Amino acid sequence: MERGTSWKMYTSHEDIGYDFEDDPKDKKTLKPHPDIDGGWAWVMVLSSFFVHILIMGSQMALGVLNVEWLEEFHQSRGLTAWVSSLSMGVTLIVGPFIGLFINTCGCRRTAIIGGLLNSLGWVLSAYAVNVYYLFITFGLAAGFGSGMAYLPAVVMVGRYFQKRRALAQGLSTTGTGFGTFLMTVLLKYLCAEYGWRNAMFIQGAVSLNLCVCGALMRPLSPGMDGDGPEGKAPHHVLPAHSTESIRSSGQLRDAEEKRGGPGTEDSSLGDAPAQACQEKAAHRKDMCAFRLLKTVSQLTMRVRKGFWDWYSGYFGTASLFTNRMFVAFIFWALFAYSSFVIPFIHLPEIVNLYNLSEQNDVFPLTSIIAIVHIFGKVVLGIVADLPCISVWNVFLMANFTLVLSIFILPLMHTYAGLAVICALIGFSSGYFSLMPVVTEDLVGIEHLANAYGIIICANGISALLGPPFAGWIYDITQKYDFSFYISGLLYMLSGEESTCQCRRHRFDP
């Protein structure tokens, strides 16, 4: 009974592509939106695809810069790894707060502002004098900008698709794999030709394309987003003069005509143009003040409504934390992402320790993860959309494969062995494309922005602590093996148990 009540509380027709229209009997009817599963929806997939390239792809390629920072600043591996982990962690941790921006300003404006801030963070990081400077410019500034652009890209794809949502999310998030491959090659080339400082400066210019991606995020309907042509307030019509003012002006003119003479008529004719100009100027001032007050009032109402929607989603009567299935899913997300992030940050140095640099330079292991990651997301998305397949079964099987790969990775000391394990990690980590789908399955589309913000926040904490933890383990033991064992064990104990509990609570009759 409680589970059914919880499910009903989070199920809504909002934001899923239906327009409400009044019929003659003042009843609400549902009309499918023409862009759902087609039309502009595929433009949204393309926009989200490039956002994943520019944000997640570049972050997964930070292992290249991590090696440069180690040589430049001569700090410990644990301290230097904080730069990369801060950027990835902040990108995801700020998710719940970005939900407030989305509710207030809309996805389009939020993504554009995020693109500008991310680019500024990259450019300022080119002038770093120590790793602590990078903590602020790259970890916090660029990370926060990335978060502002990333969450709207995920949410808008979810709003534009129903039948093929898993496939659409899978296609859009393949940008992470393409981006990892492309950005790794690009950063390696730029660092070799121009140095890491100029490489970051150029990357900041490239990141401005996030603003273009944000501009493509057109709202689906007036009730779903606050920006765009549909969300604009109608133009205000100038107020008509009241009946009393017309009558009074007519009476004044009659009185003046009765009193009128040659001298009076001449003076009235001379003062008429000046008086008319003064009246027009005063009228313009009144209208400007009226429009300004109206704009401020509308903006205030929008901010209050956005804040209330955000607050009620987290702390109000419809709080997401009252959903036990969702809380269990959060617990899993706290440990999941580090197992995926640690290889990307530390593999470039691991191959150096194993004397595999020459083979890795021909085809980097991180590029293997990235390329197979692309196929994993597409394949898992297609399989999950099949009517006879449960998306939760696909999700859990991919998680199990990823945990197994993390345990085996430290046992491989040859390039071929590492390449096979990296391919398994890349394919199984394709389950990330299913996370918005299973999140929506738990809380409903109405709460997807806030709920997915919490999930990526939990992933952000995992990404924030994972790479520095692996670096500290190396500083103590002089090997990375134990970091993979510990992260895999935590993932297995918390992640698998929590997701199985979510599945049991969701599907038990």
Coordinates of C-alpha atoms in Angstrom, one line a residue, residues 69-415:
W69 CA 50.9 18.7 -13.6
L70 CA 52.9 16.1 -11.7
E71 CA 56.0 17.2 -13.7
E72 CA 55.3 20.9 -13.4
F73 CA 54.5 21.3 -9.7
H74 CA 56.3 18.3 -8.2
Q75 CA 53.5 17.5 -5.7
S76 CA 52.3 14.1 -4.5
R77 CA 50.0 11.9 -6.6
G78 CA 47.3 12.2 -4.1
L79 CA 47.3 16.0 -4.0
T80 CA 47.7 16.4 -7.7
A81 CA 44.8 14.0 -8.4
W82 CA 42.5 16.4 -6.5
V83 CA 42.5 18.8 -9.5
S84 CA 40.9 16.3 -11.8
S85 CA 38.6 14.8 -9.2
L86 CA 37.4 18.3 -8.1
S87 CA 36.5 19.1 -11.7
M88 CA 34.6 15.9 -12.2
G89 CA 33.2 15.9 -8.7
V90 CA 31.9 19.5 -8.7
T91 CA 30.4 18.9 -12.1
L92 CA 28.1 16.2 -10.6
I93 CA 27.8 17.4 -7.0
V94 CA 26.2 20.7 -8.0
G95 CA 23.4 18.8 -9.7
P96 CA 20.7 19.5 -7.0
F97 CA 21.5 23.2 -7.1
I98 CA 21.5 23.3 -10.9
G99 CA 17.9 22.0 -10.6
L100 CA 17.1 25.3 -8.9
F101 CA 18.5 27.2 -11.9
I102 CA 16.6 25.0 -14.3
N103 CA 13.3 25.6 -12.4
T104 CA 13.9 29.3 -12.4
C105 CA 15.7 30.2 -15.6
G106 CA 15.0 27.2 -17.8
C107 CA 17.4 24.7 -19.4
R108 CA 18.5 27.0 -22.3
R109 CA 19.7 29.9 -20.2
T110 CA 21.3 27.6 -17.6
A111 CA 23.3 25.8 -20.2
I112 CA 24.5 29.0 -21.9
I113 CA 25.7 30.5 -18.6
G114 CA 27.4 27.2 -17.8
G115 CA 29.3 27.2 -21.1
L116 CA 30.6 30.7 -20.4
L117 CA 31.8 29.8 -16.9
N118 CA 33.4 26.5 -18.0
S119 CA 35.4 28.3 -20.8
L120 CA 36.5 30.9 -18.3
G121 CA 37.7 28.2 -15.9
W122 CA 39.9 26.6 -18.6
V123 CA 41.4 29.9 -19.7
L124 CA 42.2 31.0 -16.1
S125 CA 43.8 27.7 -15.4
A126 CA 46.4 28.3 -18.1
Y127 CA 48.0 30.8 -15.7
A128 CA 48.2 28.5 -12.7
V129 CA 51.3 28.8 -10.5
N130 CA 50.5 25.8 -8.2
V131 CA 48.0 23.1 -7.8
Y132 CA 46.0 25.1 -5.2
Y133 CA 45.4 27.7 -7.9
L134 CA 44.0 24.9 -10.1
F135 CA 41.7 23.8 -7.3
I136 CA 39.8 27.1 -7.7
T137 CA 40.0 27.9 -11.4
F138 CA 39.7 24.4 -12.8
G139 CA 38.2 22.4 -10.0
L140 CA 35.6 24.8 -8.8
A141 CA 35.0 27.3 -11.6
A142 CA 35.2 25.0 -14.6
G143 CA 33.5 22.2 -12.7
F144 CA 30.5 24.4 -11.7
G145 CA 30.2 25.6 -15.3
S146 CA 30.3 22.0 -16.5
G147 CA 27.5 21.1 -14.1
M148 CA 25.3 24.0 -15.3
A149 CA 25.6 22.7 -18.9
Y150 CA 25.5 19.0 -18.3
L151 CA 22.3 18.5 -16.3
P152 CA 20.1 20.5 -18.8
A153 CA 21.4 18.3 -21.7
V154 CA 20.3 15.2 -19.9
V155 CA 16.9 16.6 -18.7
M156 CA 15.9 17.9 -22.2
V157 CA 16.5 14.6 -23.9
G158 CA 14.3 13.0 -21.3
R159 CA 11.6 15.5 -21.9
Y160 CA 11.6 15.1 -25.7
F161 CA 11.4 11.2 -25.8
Q162 CA 8.9 8.6 -24.5
K163 CA 9.0 5.4 -26.5
R164 CA 12.7 5.5 -27.4
R165 CA 14.0 7.3 -24.3
A166 CA 16.7 4.7 -23.5
L167 CA 18.0 4.7 -27.0
A168 CA 18.0 8.5 -27.2
Q169 CA 19.9 8.8 -23.9
G170 CA 22.3 6.1 -25.1
L171 CA 23.0 7.9 -28.3
S172 CA 23.5 11.3 -26.6
T173 CA 25.8 9.9 -24.0
T174 CA 28.0 8.2 -26.5
G175 CA 29.5 11.7 -26.7
T176 CA 31.4 10.7 -23.6
G177 CA 33.2 7.9 -25.5
F178 CA 33.8 10.0 -28.6
G179 CA 34.9 12.9 -26.5
T180 CA 37.3 10.8 -24.4
F181 CA 39.0 9.6 -27.6
L182 CA 39.0 12.9 -29.4
M183 CA 40.0 15.0 -26.3
T184 CA 42.8 12.6 -25.4
V185 CA 44.3 12.9 -28.9
L186 CA 43.7 16.7 -28.9
L187 CA 45.2 17.3 -25.5
K188 CA 48.2 15.1 -26.2
Y189 CA 48.9 17.0 -29.5
L190 CA 48.4 20.4 -27.9
C191 CA 50.6 19.6 -24.9
A192 CA 53.4 18.3 -27.2
E193 CA 53.2 21.3 -29.6
Y194 CA 52.3 24.2 -27.4
G195 CA 52.7 23.1 -23.8
W196 CA 50.0 22.3 -21.3
R197 CA 49.2 26.0 -20.5
N198 CA 48.5 26.9 -24.1
A199 CA 46.6 23.6 -24.4
M200 CA 44.2 24.6 -21.6
F201 CA 43.8 28.1 -23.2
I202 CA 42.8 26.6 -26.5
Q203 CA 40.5 24.1 -24.8
G204 CA 38.8 27.1 -23.1
A205 CA 38.0 28.5 -26.6
V206 CA 36.7 25.1 -27.7
S207 CA 34.4 24.9 -24.7
L208 CA 32.5 28.0 -25.8
N209 CA 30.6 25.7 -28.2
L210 CA 28.7 24.7 -25.1
C211 CA 26.8 28.0 -25.5
V212 CA 25.7 26.9 -29.0
C213 CA 24.5 23.6 -27.6
G214 CA 22.6 25.4 -24.9
A215 CA 20.9 27.7 -27.5
L216 CA 19.5 24.6 -29.2
M217 CA 17.6 23.5 -26.1
R218 CA 14.2 24.8 -27.1
P219 CA 11.5 24.4 -24.5
L220 CA 8.9 21.8 -25.4
S221 CA 5.8 23.6 -24.1
P222 CA 5.0 26.7 -22.0
G223 CA 4.5 24.7 -18.8
M224 CA 7.8 22.9 -19.0
D225 CA 10.4 25.6 -19.2
G226 CA 10.7 29.2 -18.5
D227 CA 12.6 30.3 -21.6
G228 CA 12.2 30.3 -25.3
P229 CA 9.4 31.6 -27.4
E230 CA 6.8 29.5 -25.8
G231 CA 7.7 30.6 -22.3
K232 CA 7.7 34.4 -23.0
A233 CA 5.0 36.5 -21.6
P234 CA 2.6 38.0 -24.1
H235 CA 3.2 41.6 -25.2
H236 CA 1.3 44.1 -23.0
V237 CA -1.3 46.2 -24.6
L238 CA -1.3 49.9 -23.7
P239 CA -4.1 50.7 -21.3
A240 CA -7.0 52.6 -22.7
H241 CA -8.2 55.9 -21.2
S242 CA -11.0 55.5 -18.7
T243 CA -14.5 56.8 -19.4
E244 CA -14.1 59.4 -16.6
S245 CA -11.0 60.9 -18.1
I246 CA -12.6 61.1 -21.5
R247 CA -15.7 62.8 -20.1
S248 CA -13.7 65.2 -18.0
S249 CA -11.5 66.2 -21.0
G250 CA -14.6 66.7 -23.1
Q251 CA -16.1 69.0 -20.4
L252 CA -12.9 71.0 -20.2
R253 CA -12.9 71.5 -24.0
D254 CA -16.6 72.6 -23.9
A255 CA -15.8 75.1 -21.2
E256 CA -12.8 76.5 -23.0
E257 CA -14.9 76.9 -26.2
K258 CA -17.5 78.8 -24.3
R259 CA -14.9 81.1 -22.8
G260 CA -13.0 81.3 -26.0
G261 CA -12.2 84.5 -27.9
P262 CA -9.7 85.5 -30.4
G263 CA -6.9 85.9 -27.9
T264 CA -7.8 82.7 -26.1
E265 CA -7.9 80.7 -29.3
D266 CA -4.5 82.0 -30.4
S267 CA -2.9 81.1 -27.0
S268 CA -4.5 77.7 -27.0
L269 CA -3.3 77.0 -30.6
G270 CA 0.2 78.1 -29.6
D271 CA 0.3 76.0 -26.4
A272 CA -1.2 72.8 -28.0
P273 CA 1.9 71.3 -29.6
A274 CA 4.0 71.9 -26.5
Q275 CA 1.3 70.5 -24.3
A276 CA 0.9 67.4 -26.6
C277 CA 4.7 66.8 -26.4
Q278 CA 4.7 67.0 -22.7
E279 CA 1.7 64.6 -22.5
K280 CA 3.4 62.1 -24.8
A281 CA 6.7 62.3 -22.8
A282 CA 4.9 61.8 -19.5
H283 CA 2.9 58.9 -21.1
R284 CA 6.1 57.2 -22.3
K285 CA 7.7 57.5 -18.8
D286 CA 4.6 56.1 -17.3
M287 CA 4.6 53.2 -19.7
C288 CA 8.3 52.5 -19.2
A289 CA 7.8 52.4 -15.5
F290 CA 4.8 50.2 -15.9
R291 CA 6.7 47.7 -18.1
L292 CA 9.7 47.7 -15.8
L293 CA 7.5 47.0 -12.7
K294 CA 5.7 44.3 -14.7
T295 CA 9.0 42.7 -15.7
V296 CA 10.3 42.8 -12.2
S297 CA 7.0 41.3 -10.9
Q298 CA 7.1 38.5 -13.4
L299 CA 10.8 37.7 -12.7
T300 CA 10.1 37.7 -9.0
M301 CA 7.2 35.3 -9.4
R302 CA 9.3 33.0 -11.6
V303 CA 12.1 32.9 -9.1
R304 CA 9.7 32.3 -6.2
K305 CA 7.9 29.5 -8.2
G306 CA 11.2 27.9 -9.2
F307 CA 12.6 28.0 -5.7
W308 CA 9.4 26.5 -4.3
D309 CA 9.4 23.7 -6.8
W310 CA 13.0 23.0 -6.1
Y311 CA 12.5 23.2 -2.3
S312 CA 9.3 21.0 -2.3
G313 CA 11.1 18.4 -4.4
Y314 CA 13.9 18.0 -1.8
F315 CA 12.3 19.0 1.5
G316 CA 8.6 19.4 1.1
T317 CA 5.7 17.0 1.4
A318 CA 6.6 15.6 -2.0
S319 CA 10.2 15.1 -1.0
L320 CA 12.1 12.6 -3.1
F321 CA 13.7 11.3 0.1
T322 CA 10.4 9.8 1.2
N323 CA 10.8 7.3 -1.7
R324 CA 12.7 4.3 -0.3
M325 CA 13.6 2.9 -3.7
F326 CA 15.2 6.2 -4.7
V327 CA 17.1 6.5 -1.4
A328 CA 18.6 3.0 -2.0
F329 CA 19.5 4.1 -5.5
I330 CA 21.4 7.1 -4.1
F331 CA 23.3 4.8 -1.7
W332 CA 24.5 2.8 -4.7
A333 CA 25.5 6.0 -6.7
L334 CA 27.8 7.1 -3.8
F335 CA 30.2 4.3 -4.7
A336 CA 29.6 3.6 -8.3
Y337 CA 31.3 6.3 -10.2
S338 CA 34.8 6.0 -8.6
S339 CA 35.3 2.6 -10.1
F340 CA 34.9 4.1 -13.6
V341 CA 36.9 7.3 -12.9
I342 CA 40.0 5.8 -11.3
P343 CA 41.2 4.0 -14.4
F344 CA 40.8 7.1 -16.6
I345 CA 42.9 9.3 -14.2
H346 CA 45.6 6.8 -13.2
L347 CA 46.0 4.5 -16.3
P348 CA 48.4 6.8 -18.1
E349 CA 50.8 6.5 -15.1
I350 CA 50.1 2.8 -14.6
V351 CA 51.3 2.0 -18.1
N352 CA 54.5 3.9 -17.3
L353 CA 55.0 1.8 -14.2
Y354 CA 54.6 -1.4 -16.2
N355 CA 56.9 -0.1 -19.0
L356 CA 54.2 -0.2 -21.5
S357 CA 54.4 3.4 -22.7
E358 CA 55.4 2.6 -26.3
Q359 CA 52.5 0.4 -26.8
N360 CA 50.1 2.7 -25.0
D361 CA 51.3 5.6 -27.2
V362 CA 50.2 3.7 -30.3
F363 CA 46.7 3.1 -28.9
P364 CA 46.0 4.4 -25.4
L365 CA 44.1 2.2 -23.0
T366 CA 41.8 5.1 -22.1
S367 CA 40.9 5.3 -25.8
I368 CA 40.0 1.7 -25.8
I369 CA 37.6 2.3 -22.9
A370 CA 36.2 5.3 -24.7
I371 CA 35.5 3.6 -28.0
V372 CA 34.0 0.4 -26.6
H373 CA 32.0 2.7 -24.2
I374 CA 30.3 4.1 -27.3
F375 CA 29.1 0.7 -28.5
G376 CA 28.2 -0.3 -24.9
K377 CA 25.8 2.7 -24.5
V378 CA 24.1 2.2 -27.9
V379 CA 23.8 -1.6 -27.6
L380 CA 22.5 -1.5 -24.0
G381 CA 20.1 1.3 -24.9
I382 CA 18.7 -0.7 -27.8
V383 CA 18.4 -3.9 -25.7
A384 CA 16.8 -2.0 -22.8
D385 CA 14.1 -0.6 -25.2
L386 CA 13.0 -4.1 -26.4
P387 CA 9.5 -4.9 -25.1
C388 CA 10.5 -8.3 -23.8
I389 CA 13.6 -7.0 -21.8
S390 CA 13.5 -5.3 -18.5
V391 CA 15.7 -2.2 -18.3
W392 CA 16.6 -3.1 -14.7
N393 CA 17.9 -6.5 -15.7
V394 CA 20.2 -4.9 -18.3
F395 CA 21.3 -2.3 -15.7
L396 CA 22.2 -4.9 -13.1
M397 CA 24.1 -7.2 -15.5
A398 CA 26.2 -4.3 -16.7
N399 CA 27.0 -3.3 -13.1
F400 CA 28.1 -6.9 -12.3
T401 CA 30.4 -7.0 -15.3
L402 CA 32.0 -3.7 -14.4
V403 CA 32.7 -4.8 -10.8
L404 CA 34.2 -8.0 -12.0
S405 CA 36.5 -6.1 -14.5
I406 CA 37.7 -3.8 -11.7
F407 CA 38.7 -6.8 -9.6
I408 CA 40.6 -8.4 -12.5
L409 CA 42.4 -5.2 -13.7
P410 CA 45.3 -5.2 -11.1
L411 CA 46.1 -8.8 -12.1
M412 CA 46.9 -7.8 -15.7
H413 CA 50.5 -6.6 -16.4
T414 CA 50.6 -6.9 -20.1
Y415 CA 49.2 -4.5 -22.7

